[in-house]
Amino acid sequence: MGVINPIIDRAVLEKMKRYLKDRSPRNYLIFRIGLNFGLSVQELLLLRIEEIVDREVFIYRNCRVQIPESLQFEIKRYVGMTREGYLFSSAKEKPISRFQLYFVLQKAAKAAGYKESIGAITLRKTFAYWAYQEKTVHLPLLSKYLNHHTVEYTLKYLGIEEKEVPEELVSMDL
């Protein structure tokens, strides 16, 4: 198995979303939430309905994550009247496994024509990559959010070489 990198092609992300939306509301929603929240795999799989439904903001590692309106709507539609339990449960009302998530992502990536290695951590890395690229989160805050000890480790995690980083993002004089 190769190195797992973030998905940096928006067209691939859109194809994967369409593929999952056409096949499974649960798998589509796990993909959307994984891309929008950047939770660790275990935290994503253990996410409970009561932590997210009817909320505009999700709190994670003392950081506030704004839930887009379209995602709020998708969550409400998916859970219906249910207000407790695991958000992504199997038929046995237990959270789905890492392997199930891996399998879902593999199928979606293949359908989208994505040739790179993909794994359960792909969602978190993709979230972090786009947060960094779009400059929606400052790099030190992103490192804290990902629970990384250094900014340099976060850059390595994203597959970004330090020479690609604008100097003002690495050393700020406050």
mmCIF file of C-alpha atoms in Angstrom:
data_model
loop_
_atom_site.group_PDB
_atom_site.id
_atom_site.type_symbol
_atom_site.label_atom_id
_atom_site.label_comp_id
_atom_site.label_asym_id
_atom_site.label_seq_id
_atom_site.Cartn_x
_atom_site.Cartn_y
_atom_site.Cartn_z
ATOM 1 C CA MET A 1 0.000 0.000 0.000
ATOM 2 C CA GLY A 2 1.335 3.420 -0.942
ATOM 3 C CA VAL A 3 1.343 6.683 0.919
ATOM 4 C CA ILE A 4 -2.151 8.043 1.469
ATOM 5 C CA ASN A 5 -2.390 11.616 0.218
ATOM 6 C CA PRO A 6 -5.275 14.078 0.213
ATOM 7 C CA ILE A 7 -7.513 14.282 -2.819
ATOM 8 C CA ILE A 8 -6.433 17.526 -4.467
ATOM 9 C CA ASP A 9 -8.677 17.344 -7.534
ATOM 10 C CA ARG A 10 -12.109 18.876 -6.925
ATOM 11 C CA ALA A 11 -13.539 17.043 -9.946
ATOM 12 C CA VAL A 12 -12.661 13.714 -8.311
ATOM 13 C CA LEU A 13 -14.333 14.831 -5.075
ATOM 14 C CA GLU A 14 -17.494 15.766 -6.972
ATOM 15 C CA LYS A 15 -17.561 12.452 -8.828
ATOM 16 C CA MET A 16 -17.135 10.561 -5.576
ATOM 17 C CA LYS A 17 -19.941 12.579 -3.954
ATOM 18 C CA ARG A 18 -22.294 11.856 -6.860
ATOM 19 C CA TYR A 19 -21.430 8.166 -6.824
ATOM 20 C CA LEU A 20 -22.084 7.875 -3.079
ATOM 21 C CA LYS A 21 -25.242 9.992 -3.153
ATOM 22 C CA ASP A 22 -26.743 7.728 -5.827
ATOM 23 C CA ARG A 23 -26.049 4.581 -3.798
ATOM 24 C CA SER A 24 -26.272 5.180 -0.061
ATOM 25 C CA PRO A 25 -27.408 8.131 2.065
ATOM 26 C CA ARG A 26 -25.227 6.892 4.948
ATOM 27 C CA ASN A 27 -22.076 6.593 2.846
ATOM 28 C CA TYR A 28 -22.724 9.935 1.154
ATOM 29 C CA LEU A 29 -23.150 11.639 4.522
ATOM 30 C CA ILE A 30 -20.044 10.061 6.034
ATOM 31 C CA PHE A 31 -18.091 11.330 3.028
ATOM 32 C CA ARG A 32 -19.499 14.857 3.367
ATOM 33 C CA ILE A 33 -18.966 15.045 7.126
ATOM 34 C CA GLY A 34 -15.475 13.583 6.810
ATOM 35 C CA LEU A 35 -14.549 16.232 4.252
ATOM 36 C CA ASN A 36 -16.143 19.078 6.201
ATOM 37 C CA PHE A 37 -15.048 18.247 9.757
ATOM 38 C CA GLY A 38 -11.673 16.529 9.396
ATOM 39 C CA LEU A 39 -12.292 14.207 12.324
ATOM 40 C CA SER A 40 -9.988 11.301 12.990
ATOM 41 C CA VAL A 41 -11.344 8.041 11.571
ATOM 42 C CA GLN A 42 -12.314 6.705 14.982
ATOM 43 C CA GLU A 43 -14.039 9.947 16.013
ATOM 44 C CA LEU A 44 -15.908 10.066 12.705
ATOM 45 C CA LEU A 45 -17.150 6.505 13.103
ATOM 46 C CA LEU A 46 -18.198 7.083 16.734
ATOM 47 C CA LEU A 47 -20.022 10.350 15.978
ATOM 48 C CA ARG A 48 -23.416 10.377 17.630
ATOM 49 C CA ILE A 49 -26.595 11.913 16.253
ATOM 50 C CA GLU A 50 -27.128 14.079 19.333
ATOM 51 C CA GLU A 51 -23.689 15.685 18.818
ATOM 52 C CA ILE A 52 -24.552 17.048 15.402
ATOM 53 C CA VAL A 53 -28.260 17.147 14.548
ATOM 54 C CA ASP A 54 -30.048 20.515 14.838
ATOM 55 C CA ARG A 55 -26.750 22.365 15.290
ATOM 56 C CA GLU A 56 -25.114 25.097 13.270
ATOM 57 C CA VAL A 57 -21.718 24.624 14.902
ATOM 58 C CA PHE A 58 -19.803 21.482 15.815
ATOM 59 C CA ILE A 59 -17.189 21.701 18.584
ATOM 60 C CA TYR A 60 -14.052 19.605 18.126
ATOM 61 C CA ARG A 61 -10.819 19.968 20.110
ATOM 62 C CA ASN A 62 -12.071 23.290 21.474
ATOM 63 C CA CYS A 63 -12.493 24.598 17.926
ATOM 64 C CA ARG A 64 -15.797 25.640 16.436
ATOM 65 C CA VAL A 65 -16.602 24.158 13.036
ATOM 66 C CA GLN A 66 -19.410 25.867 11.148
ATOM 67 C CA ILE A 67 -21.775 23.298 9.618
ATOM 68 C CA PRO A 68 -22.797 24.429 6.121
ATOM 69 C CA GLU A 69 -26.581 24.787 5.677
ATOM 70 C CA SER A 70 -26.620 22.204 2.901
ATOM 71 C CA LEU A 71 -24.950 19.704 5.221
ATOM 72 C CA GLN A 72 -27.349 20.534 8.071
ATOM 73 C CA PHE A 73 -30.206 19.742 5.691
ATOM 74 C CA GLU A 74 -28.596 16.452 4.607
ATOM 75 C CA ILE A 75 -28.084 15.419 8.238
ATOM 76 C CA LYS A 76 -31.711 16.151 9.151
ATOM 77 C CA ARG A 77 -32.983 14.279 6.123
ATOM 78 C CA TYR A 78 -30.752 11.291 6.898
ATOM 79 C CA VAL A 79 -31.617 10.929 10.605
ATOM 80 C CA GLY A 80 -35.330 11.730 10.242
ATOM 81 C CA MET A 81 -36.980 11.720 13.653
ATOM 82 C CA THR A 82 -34.127 9.857 15.385
ATOM 83 C CA ARG A 83 -32.235 12.010 17.859
ATOM 84 C CA GLU A 84 -29.817 9.577 19.490
ATOM 85 C CA GLY A 85 -27.453 6.759 18.611
ATOM 86 C CA TYR A 86 -24.502 6.448 16.279
ATOM 87 C CA LEU A 87 -24.801 8.554 13.161
ATOM 88 C CA PHE A 88 -23.150 5.932 10.967
ATOM 89 C CA SER A 89 -24.424 2.655 12.311
ATOM 90 C CA SER A 90 -24.553 -0.783 10.793
ATOM 91 C CA ALA A 91 -27.666 -2.943 10.734
ATOM 92 C CA LYS A 92 -26.748 -4.063 14.280
ATOM 93 C CA GLU A 93 -26.923 -0.436 15.554
ATOM 94 C CA LYS A 94 -23.162 -0.396 16.095
ATOM 95 C CA PRO A 95 -20.842 2.069 14.359
ATOM 96 C CA ILE A 96 -19.513 0.912 11.031
ATOM 97 C CA SER A 97 -15.912 -0.312 11.056
ATOM 98 C CA ARG A 98 -12.776 1.253 9.611
ATOM 99 C CA PHE A 99 -12.750 -1.551 7.079
ATOM 100 C CA GLN A 100 -16.297 -0.727 5.949
ATOM 101 C CA LEU A 101 -15.323 2.930 5.526
ATOM 102 C CA TYR A 102 -12.196 1.911 3.625
ATOM 103 C CA PHE A 103 -14.256 -0.310 1.321
ATOM 104 C CA VAL A 104 -16.792 2.502 0.669
ATOM 105 C CA LEU A 105 -14.013 4.966 -0.189
ATOM 106 C CA GLN A 106 -12.231 2.449 -2.425
ATOM 107 C CA LYS A 107 -15.370 1.842 -4.486
ATOM 108 C CA ALA A 108 -16.150 5.550 -4.789
ATOM 109 C CA ALA A 109 -12.572 6.384 -5.770
ATOM 110 C CA LYS A 110 -12.542 3.660 -8.399
ATOM 111 C CA ALA A 111 -15.857 4.893 -9.814
ATOM 112 C CA ALA A 112 -14.432 8.438 -9.958
ATOM 113 C CA GLY A 113 -11.314 7.259 -11.802
ATOM 114 C CA TYR A 114 -9.006 8.127 -8.906
ATOM 115 C CA LYS A 115 -5.746 6.199 -9.293
ATOM 116 C CA GLU A 116 -3.895 7.214 -6.115
ATOM 117 C CA SER A 117 -3.835 5.200 -2.901
ATOM 118 C CA ILE A 118 -6.847 5.852 -0.732
ATOM 119 C CA GLY A 119 -7.647 4.901 2.837
ATOM 120 C CA ALA A 120 -9.927 5.755 5.718
ATOM 121 C CA ILE A 121 -7.641 8.692 6.610
ATOM 122 C CA THR A 122 -8.131 10.234 3.152
ATOM 123 C CA LEU A 123 -11.122 12.273 4.334
ATOM 124 C CA ARG A 124 -9.166 13.904 7.160
ATOM 125 C CA LYS A 125 -6.173 14.641 4.955
ATOM 126 C CA THR A 126 -8.411 16.079 2.232
ATOM 127 C CA PHE A 127 -10.171 18.326 4.759
ATOM 128 C CA ALA A 128 -6.827 19.597 6.042
ATOM 129 C CA TYR A 129 -5.391 20.071 2.550
ATOM 130 C CA TRP A 130 -8.312 22.198 1.359
ATOM 131 C CA ALA A 131 -8.480 24.179 4.611
ATOM 132 C CA TYR A 132 -4.799 25.008 4.088
ATOM 133 C CA GLN A 133 -5.066 25.692 0.335
ATOM 134 C CA GLU A 134 -8.157 27.879 0.631
ATOM 135 C CA LYS A 135 -6.588 29.644 3.615
ATOM 136 C CA THR A 136 -9.789 29.202 5.629
ATOM 137 C CA VAL A 137 -7.692 28.183 8.646
ATOM 138 C CA HIS A 138 -4.275 29.475 9.688
ATOM 139 C CA LEU A 139 -1.655 26.749 9.690
ATOM 140 C CA PRO A 140 -0.980 26.813 13.474
ATOM 141 C CA LEU A 141 -4.699 26.442 14.205
ATOM 142 C CA LEU A 142 -4.966 23.640 11.660
ATOM 143 C CA SER A 143 -2.047 21.886 13.385
ATOM 144 C CA LYS A 144 -3.809 22.232 16.728
ATOM 145 C CA TYR A 145 -7.075 20.977 15.256
ATOM 146 C CA LEU A 146 -5.355 17.905 13.811
ATOM 147 C CA ASN A 147 -3.581 17.383 17.159
ATOM 148 C CA HIS A 148 -0.157 17.733 15.547
ATOM 149 C CA HIS A 149 2.733 18.957 17.669
ATOM 150 C CA THR A 150 4.344 21.079 14.982
ATOM 151 C CA VAL A 151 3.411 22.990 11.862
ATOM 152 C CA GLU A 152 6.191 21.158 10.037
ATOM 153 C CA TYR A 153 4.539 17.819 10.817
ATOM 154 C CA THR A 154 1.220 19.138 9.478
ATOM 155 C CA LEU A 155 2.901 20.173 6.230
ATOM 156 C CA LYS A 156 4.482 16.738 5.910
ATOM 157 C CA TYR A 157 1.092 15.141 6.660
ATOM 158 C CA LEU A 158 -0.415 17.143 3.790
ATOM 159 C CA GLY A 159 2.409 16.241 1.425
ATOM 160 C CA ILE A 160 3.524 19.863 1.151
ATOM 161 C CA GLU A 161 7.220 20.632 1.057
ATOM 162 C CA GLU A 162 8.378 23.592 3.094
ATOM 163 C CA LYS A 163 9.772 25.309 0.002
ATOM 164 C CA GLU A 164 6.177 25.509 -1.308
ATOM 165 C CA VAL A 165 4.991 27.347 1.801
ATOM 166 C CA PRO A 166 4.907 31.140 1.742
ATOM 167 C CA GLU A 167 7.279 32.312 4.435
ATOM 168 C CA GLU A 168 4.670 34.419 6.224
ATOM 169 C CA LEU A 169 2.670 31.304 7.068
ATOM 170 C CA VAL A 170 5.611 29.620 8.753
ATOM 171 C CA SER A 171 7.209 32.457 10.721
ATOM 172 C CA MET A 172 4.907 35.239 11.806
ATOM 173 C CA ASP A 173 6.142 38.169 13.926
ATOM 174 C CA LEU A 174 3.336 38.897 16.386
#
